Amino acid sequence: SEKVKKAAMEQDFPELSAEEIAEADLRALRRLRNQKLAETDWSQGEDVPTELKNKYKTYRQALRDITKTHSTWVDVNWPEKPE
């Protein structure tokens, strides 16, 4: 019955507090941000041309600053990755 299903869901997935949801959202945002940073680690190597390195340096700083302006991954306007 629907009552049994609902009771089972509530037991398996207890209601999270607003604080727990906010913490999980921030963790997800940081995880995505860190992935984007890791994908561009190569751009800061000794053999990367200065002009390209500087473009990526600006991009990477914008990624690091993302948690200053956003607290969830849902509505993030990610900075544009250099080409």
mmCIF file of N, CA and C in Angstrom:
data_model
loop_
_atom_site.group_PDB
_atom_site.id
_atom_site.type_symbol
_atom_site.label_atom_id
_atom_site.label_comp_id
_atom_site.label_asym_id
_atom_site.label_seq_id
_atom_site.Cartn_x
_atom_site.Cartn_y
_atom_site.Cartn_z
ATOM 1 N N SER A 1 0.838 -1.193 0.000
ATOM 2 C CA SER A 1 0.000 0.000 0.000
ATOM 3 C C SER A 1 0.880 1.253 0.000
ATOM 4 N N GLU A 2 0.298 2.381 -0.301
ATOM 5 C CA GLU A 2 1.038 3.649 -0.342
ATOM 6 C C GLU A 2 1.595 4.027 1.025
ATOM 7 N N LYS A 3 0.831 3.736 2.091
ATOM 8 C CA LYS A 3 1.298 4.054 3.444
ATOM 9 C C LYS A 3 2.562 3.275 3.775
ATOM 10 N N VAL A 4 2.596 2.019 3.390
ATOM 11 C CA VAL A 4 3.764 1.169 3.658
ATOM 12 C C VAL A 4 4.968 1.678 2.877
ATOM 13 N N LYS A 5 4.753 2.027 1.599
ATOM 14 C CA LYS A 5 5.842 2.554 0.767
ATOM 15 C C LYS A 5 6.397 3.851 1.348
ATOM 16 N N LYS A 6 5.486 4.735 1.772
ATOM 17 C CA LYS A 6 5.911 6.012 2.326
ATOM 18 C C LYS A 6 6.694 5.804 3.628
ATOM 19 N N ALA A 7 6.222 4.916 4.468
ATOM 20 C CA ALA A 7 6.910 4.634 5.730
ATOM 21 C C ALA A 7 8.303 4.056 5.463
ATOM 22 N N ALA A 8 8.405 3.174 4.477
ATOM 23 C CA ALA A 8 9.695 2.588 4.129
ATOM 24 C C ALA A 8 10.652 3.653 3.608
ATOM 25 N N MET A 9 10.147 4.553 2.769
ATOM 26 C CA MET A 9 10.983 5.637 2.229
ATOM 27 C C MET A 9 11.480 6.538 3.349
ATOM 28 N N GLU A 10 10.607 6.879 4.281
ATOM 29 C CA GLU A 10 10.997 7.755 5.383
ATOM 30 C C GLU A 10 12.040 7.083 6.270
ATOM 31 N N GLN A 11 11.957 5.783 6.397
ATOM 32 C CA GLN A 11 12.932 5.057 7.201
ATOM 33 C C GLN A 11 14.271 4.977 6.472
ATOM 34 N N ASP A 12 14.239 4.716 5.165
ATOM 35 C CA ASP A 12 15.467 4.594 4.380
ATOM 36 C C ASP A 12 16.120 5.942 4.104
ATOM 37 N N PHE A 13 15.304 6.964 3.953
ATOM 38 C CA PHE A 13 15.787 8.305 3.625
ATOM 39 C C PHE A 13 15.215 9.307 4.622
ATOM 40 N N PRO A 14 15.817 9.368 5.803
ATOM 41 C CA PRO A 14 15.280 10.298 6.792
ATOM 42 C C PRO A 14 15.393 11.731 6.273
ATOM 43 N N GLU A 15 14.521 12.574 6.741
ATOM 44 C CA GLU A 15 14.509 13.968 6.307
ATOM 45 C C GLU A 15 15.803 14.652 6.744
ATOM 46 N N LEU A 16 16.419 15.338 5.805
ATOM 47 C CA LEU A 16 17.644 16.063 6.110
ATOM 48 C C LEU A 16 17.295 17.479 6.545
ATOM 49 N N SER A 17 18.102 18.001 7.431
ATOM 50 C CA SER A 17 17.894 19.390 7.841
ATOM 51 C C SER A 17 18.397 20.311 6.737
ATOM 52 N N ALA A 18 17.970 21.542 6.788
ATOM 53 C CA ALA A 18 18.415 22.533 5.801
ATOM 54 C C ALA A 18 19.936 22.677 5.856
ATOM 55 N N GLU A 19 20.491 22.601 7.040
ATOM 56 C CA GLU A 19 21.949 22.710 7.206
ATOM 57 C C GLU A 19 22.667 21.531 6.551
ATOM 58 N N GLU A 20 22.135 20.329 6.720
ATOM 59 C CA GLU A 20 22.739 19.143 6.093
ATOM 60 C C GLU A 20 22.671 19.224 4.567
ATOM 61 N N ILE A 21 21.571 19.720 4.053
ATOM 62 C CA ILE A 21 21.433 19.874 2.600
ATOM 63 C C ILE A 21 22.423 20.910 2.096
ATOM 64 N N ALA A 22 22.548 22.025 2.805
ATOM 65 C CA ALA A 22 23.482 23.081 2.406
ATOM 66 C C ALA A 22 24.922 22.567 2.419
ATOM 67 N N GLU A 23 25.283 21.783 3.431
ATOM 68 C CA GLU A 23 26.628 21.215 3.514
ATOM 69 C C GLU A 23 26.884 20.252 2.353
ATOM 70 N N ALA A 24 25.900 19.434 2.027
ATOM 71 C CA ALA A 24 26.046 18.488 0.918
ATOM 72 C C ALA A 24 26.174 19.225 -0.412
ATOM 73 N N ASP A 25 25.397 20.293 -0.587
ATOM 74 C CA ASP A 25 25.481 21.099 -1.812
ATOM 75 C C ASP A 25 26.852 21.728 -1.953
ATOM 76 N N LEU A 26 27.395 22.257 -0.860
ATOM 77 C CA LEU A 26 28.715 22.882 -0.896
ATOM 78 C C LEU A 26 29.797 21.845 -1.181
ATOM 79 N N ARG A 27 29.672 20.663 -0.597
ATOM 80 C CA ARG A 27 30.638 19.581 -0.885
ATOM 81 C C ARG A 27 30.601 19.209 -2.366
ATOM 82 N N ALA A 28 29.406 19.130 -2.930
ATOM 83 C CA ALA A 28 29.269 18.795 -4.351
ATOM 84 C C ALA A 28 29.884 19.892 -5.216
ATOM 85 N N LEU A 29 29.654 21.140 -4.858
ATOM 86 C CA LEU A 29 30.237 22.263 -5.595
ATOM 87 C C LEU A 29 31.759 22.192 -5.553
ATOM 88 N N ARG A 30 32.310 21.948 -4.381
ATOM 89 C CA ARG A 30 33.771 21.855 -4.246
ATOM 90 C C ARG A 30 34.328 20.675 -5.044
ATOM 91 N N ARG A 31 33.615 19.561 -5.038
ATOM 92 C CA ARG A 31 34.068 18.381 -5.783
ATOM 93 C C ARG A 31 34.130 18.684 -7.283
ATOM 94 N N LEU A 32 33.098 19.342 -7.807
ATOM 95 C CA LEU A 32 33.086 19.712 -9.224
ATOM 96 C C LEU A 32 34.194 20.729 -9.523
ATOM 97 N N ARG A 33 34.347 21.700 -8.653
ATOM 98 C CA ARG A 33 35.386 22.715 -8.808
ATOM 99 C C ARG A 33 36.772 22.069 -8.812
ATOM 100 N N ASN A 34 36.995 21.169 -7.872
ATOM 101 C CA ASN A 34 38.294 20.502 -7.775
ATOM 102 C C ASN A 34 38.586 19.657 -9.010
ATOM 103 N N GLN A 35 37.550 19.055 -9.573
ATOM 104 C CA GLN A 35 37.714 18.276 -10.804
ATOM 105 C C GLN A 35 38.155 19.191 -11.944
ATOM 106 N N LYS A 36 37.526 20.364 -12.044
ATOM 107 C CA LYS A 36 37.889 21.316 -13.092
ATOM 108 C C LYS A 36 39.319 21.830 -12.887
ATOM 109 N N LEU A 37 39.712 22.039 -11.651
ATOM 110 C CA LEU A 37 41.094 22.450 -11.360
ATOM 111 C C LEU A 37 42.078 21.351 -11.761
ATOM 112 N N ALA A 38 41.762 20.123 -11.400
ATOM 113 C CA ALA A 38 42.653 19.000 -11.719
ATOM 114 C C ALA A 38 42.827 18.838 -13.223
ATOM 115 N N GLU A 39 41.761 19.096 -13.975
ATOM 116 C CA GLU A 39 41.827 18.971 -15.433
ATOM 117 C C GLU A 39 42.750 20.012 -16.061
ATOM 118 N N THR A 40 43.057 21.065 -15.321
ATOM 119 C CA THR A 40 43.898 22.130 -15.863
ATOM 120 C C THR A 40 45.234 22.262 -15.144
ATOM 121 N N ASP A 41 45.574 21.290 -14.309
ATOM 122 C CA ASP A 41 46.869 21.334 -13.612
ATOM 123 C C ASP A 41 48.034 21.451 -14.592
ATOM 124 N N TRP A 42 47.911 20.800 -15.734
ATOM 125 C CA TRP A 42 48.975 20.810 -16.739
ATOM 126 C C TRP A 42 49.326 22.227 -17.185
ATOM 127 N N SER A 43 48.353 23.135 -17.089
ATOM 128 C CA SER A 43 48.529 24.482 -17.639
ATOM 129 C C SER A 43 49.526 25.328 -16.860
ATOM 130 N N GLN A 44 49.934 24.866 -15.701
ATOM 131 C CA GLN A 44 50.852 25.650 -14.880
ATOM 132 C C GLN A 44 52.269 25.086 -14.894
ATOM 133 N N GLY A 45 52.524 24.184 -15.832
ATOM 134 C CA GLY A 45 53.850 23.576 -15.943
ATOM 135 C C GLY A 45 54.894 24.546 -16.469
ATOM 136 N N GLU A 46 56.144 24.222 -16.220
ATOM 137 C CA GLU A 46 57.285 25.048 -16.643
ATOM 138 C C GLU A 46 57.331 25.232 -18.161
ATOM 139 N N ASP A 47 56.894 24.243 -18.909
ATOM 140 C CA ASP A 47 57.017 24.284 -20.366
ATOM 141 C C ASP A 47 55.806 24.898 -21.078
ATOM 142 N N VAL A 48 54.844 25.418 -20.319
ATOM 143 C CA VAL A 48 53.657 26.029 -20.915
ATOM 144 C C VAL A 48 53.971 27.497 -21.212
ATOM 145 N N PRO A 49 53.665 27.961 -22.431
ATOM 146 C CA PRO A 49 53.926 29.371 -22.773
ATOM 147 C C PRO A 49 53.245 30.323 -21.784
ATOM 148 N N THR A 50 53.920 31.402 -21.463
ATOM 149 C CA THR A 50 53.441 32.357 -20.455
ATOM 150 C C THR A 50 52.044 32.868 -20.745
ATOM 151 N N GLU A 51 51.755 33.216 -21.985
ATOM 152 C CA GLU A 51 50.429 33.754 -22.326
ATOM 153 C C GLU A 51 49.324 32.745 -22.007
ATOM 154 N N LEU A 52 49.548 31.493 -22.379
ATOM 155 C CA LEU A 52 48.568 30.447 -22.100
ATOM 156 C C LEU A 52 48.488 30.179 -20.604
ATOM 157 N N LYS A 53 49.629 30.142 -19.950
ATOM 158 C CA LYS A 53 49.672 29.906 -18.509
ATOM 159 C C LYS A 53 48.863 30.973 -17.777
ATOM 160 N N ASN A 54 49.010 32.240 -18.188
ATOM 161 C CA ASN A 54 48.301 33.337 -17.530
ATOM 162 C C ASN A 54 46.792 33.241 -17.732
ATOM 163 N N LYS A 55 46.357 32.824 -18.928
ATOM 164 C CA LYS A 55 44.919 32.645 -19.164
ATOM 165 C C LYS A 55 44.356 31.594 -18.205
ATOM 166 N N TYR A 56 45.079 30.500 -18.085
ATOM 167 C CA TYR A 56 44.622 29.439 -17.193
ATOM 168 C C TYR A 56 44.747 29.833 -15.732
ATOM 169 N N LYS A 57 45.736 30.648 -15.413
ATOM 170 C CA LYS A 57 45.896 31.115 -14.035
ATOM 171 C C LYS A 57 44.660 31.911 -13.619
ATOM 172 N N THR A 58 44.189 32.796 -14.507
ATOM 173 C CA THR A 58 42.980 33.589 -14.235
ATOM 174 C C THR A 58 41.761 32.684 -14.102
ATOM 175 N N TYR A 59 41.631 31.721 -15.008
ATOM 176 C CA TYR A 59 40.516 30.771 -14.977
ATOM 177 C C TYR A 59 40.529 29.968 -13.674
ATOM 178 N N ARG A 60 41.695 29.482 -13.313
ATOM 179 C CA ARG A 60 41.816 28.655 -12.107
ATOM 180 C C ARG A 60 41.501 29.463 -10.844
ATOM 181 N N GLN A 61 41.889 30.732 -10.830
ATOM 182 C CA GLN A 61 41.562 31.574 -9.675
ATOM 183 C C GLN A 61 40.055 31.788 -9.591
ATOM 184 N N ALA A 62 39.413 31.988 -10.735
ATOM 185 C CA ALA A 62 37.953 32.134 -10.748
ATOM 186 C C ALA A 62 37.285 30.863 -10.212
ATOM 187 N N LEU A 63 37.843 29.708 -10.537
ATOM 188 C CA LEU A 63 37.306 28.456 -9.997
ATOM 189 C C LEU A 63 37.470 28.413 -8.477
ATOM 190 N N ARG A 64 38.642 28.807 -7.995
ATOM 191 C CA ARG A 64 38.873 28.797 -6.544
ATOM 192 C C ARG A 64 37.915 29.739 -5.819
ATOM 193 N N ASP A 65 37.576 30.859 -6.475
ATOM 194 C CA ASP A 65 36.703 31.865 -5.858
ATOM 195 C C ASP A 65 35.219 31.525 -5.957
ATOM 196 N N ILE A 66 34.878 30.465 -6.654
ATOM 197 C CA ILE A 66 33.467 30.139 -6.918
ATOM 198 C C ILE A 66 32.670 29.957 -5.631
ATOM 199 N N THR A 67 33.303 29.452 -4.571
ATOM 200 C CA THR A 67 32.576 29.234 -3.315
ATOM 201 C C THR A 67 32.361 30.531 -2.537
ATOM 202 N N LYS A 68 32.946 31.635 -3.008
ATOM 203 C CA LYS A 68 32.679 32.936 -2.382
ATOM 204 C C LYS A 68 31.343 33.503 -2.858
ATOM 205 N N THR A 69 30.919 33.082 -4.047
ATOM 206 C CA THR A 69 29.693 33.628 -4.626
ATOM 207 C C THR A 69 28.576 32.598 -4.783
ATOM 208 N N HIS A 70 28.905 31.327 -4.640
ATOM 209 C CA HIS A 70 27.901 30.266 -4.781
ATOM 210 C C HIS A 70 28.039 29.273 -3.630
ATOM 211 N N SER A 71 26.920 28.717 -3.223
ATOM 212 C CA SER A 71 26.951 27.720 -2.158
ATOM 213 C C SER A 71 26.369 26.382 -2.604
ATOM 214 N N THR A 72 25.976 26.313 -3.864
ATOM 215 C CA THR A 72 25.449 25.069 -4.411
ATOM 216 C C THR A 72 25.867 24.947 -5.869
ATOM 217 N N TRP A 73 25.991 23.741 -6.342
ATOM 218 C CA TRP A 73 26.400 23.478 -7.717
ATOM 219 C C TRP A 73 25.254 23.714 -8.705
ATOM 220 N N VAL A 74 24.045 23.788 -8.189
ATOM 221 C CA VAL A 74 22.856 23.823 -9.032
ATOM 222 C C VAL A 74 22.800 25.054 -9.943
ATOM 223 N N ASP A 75 23.139 26.213 -9.419
ATOM 224 C CA ASP A 75 22.963 27.450 -10.184
ATOM 225 C C ASP A 75 24.279 28.147 -10.518
ATOM 226 N N VAL A 76 25.361 27.414 -10.547
ATOM 227 C CA VAL A 76 26.682 28.009 -10.782
ATOM 228 C C VAL A 76 26.847 28.418 -12.246
ATOM 229 N N ASN A 77 27.391 29.601 -12.433
ATOM 230 C CA ASN A 77 27.831 30.052 -13.747
ATOM 231 C C ASN A 77 29.338 29.849 -13.766
ATOM 232 N N TRP A 78 29.763 28.703 -14.278
ATOM 233 C CA TRP A 78 31.186 28.387 -14.294
ATOM 234 C C TRP A 78 31.941 29.360 -15.191
ATOM 235 N N PRO A 79 33.154 29.736 -14.808
ATOM 236 C CA PRO A 79 33.956 30.591 -15.684
ATOM 237 C C PRO A 79 34.271 29.848 -16.987
ATOM 238 N N GLU A 80 34.487 30.608 -18.035
ATOM 239 C CA GLU A 80 34.763 30.011 -19.331
ATOM 240 C C GLU A 80 36.211 29.526 -19.394
ATOM 241 N N LYS A 81 36.365 28.279 -19.752
ATOM 242 C CA LYS A 81 37.689 27.662 -19.852
ATOM 243 C C LYS A 81 38.430 28.212 -21.069
ATOM 244 N N PRO A 82 39.685 28.644 -20.888
ATOM 245 C CA PRO A 82 40.465 29.159 -22.024
ATOM 246 C C PRO A 82 40.671 28.092 -23.092
ATOM 247 N N GLU A 83 40.914 28.564 -24.301
ATOM 248 C CA GLU A 83 41.195 27.631 -25.403
ATOM 249 C C GLU A 83 42.633 27.741 -25.837
#
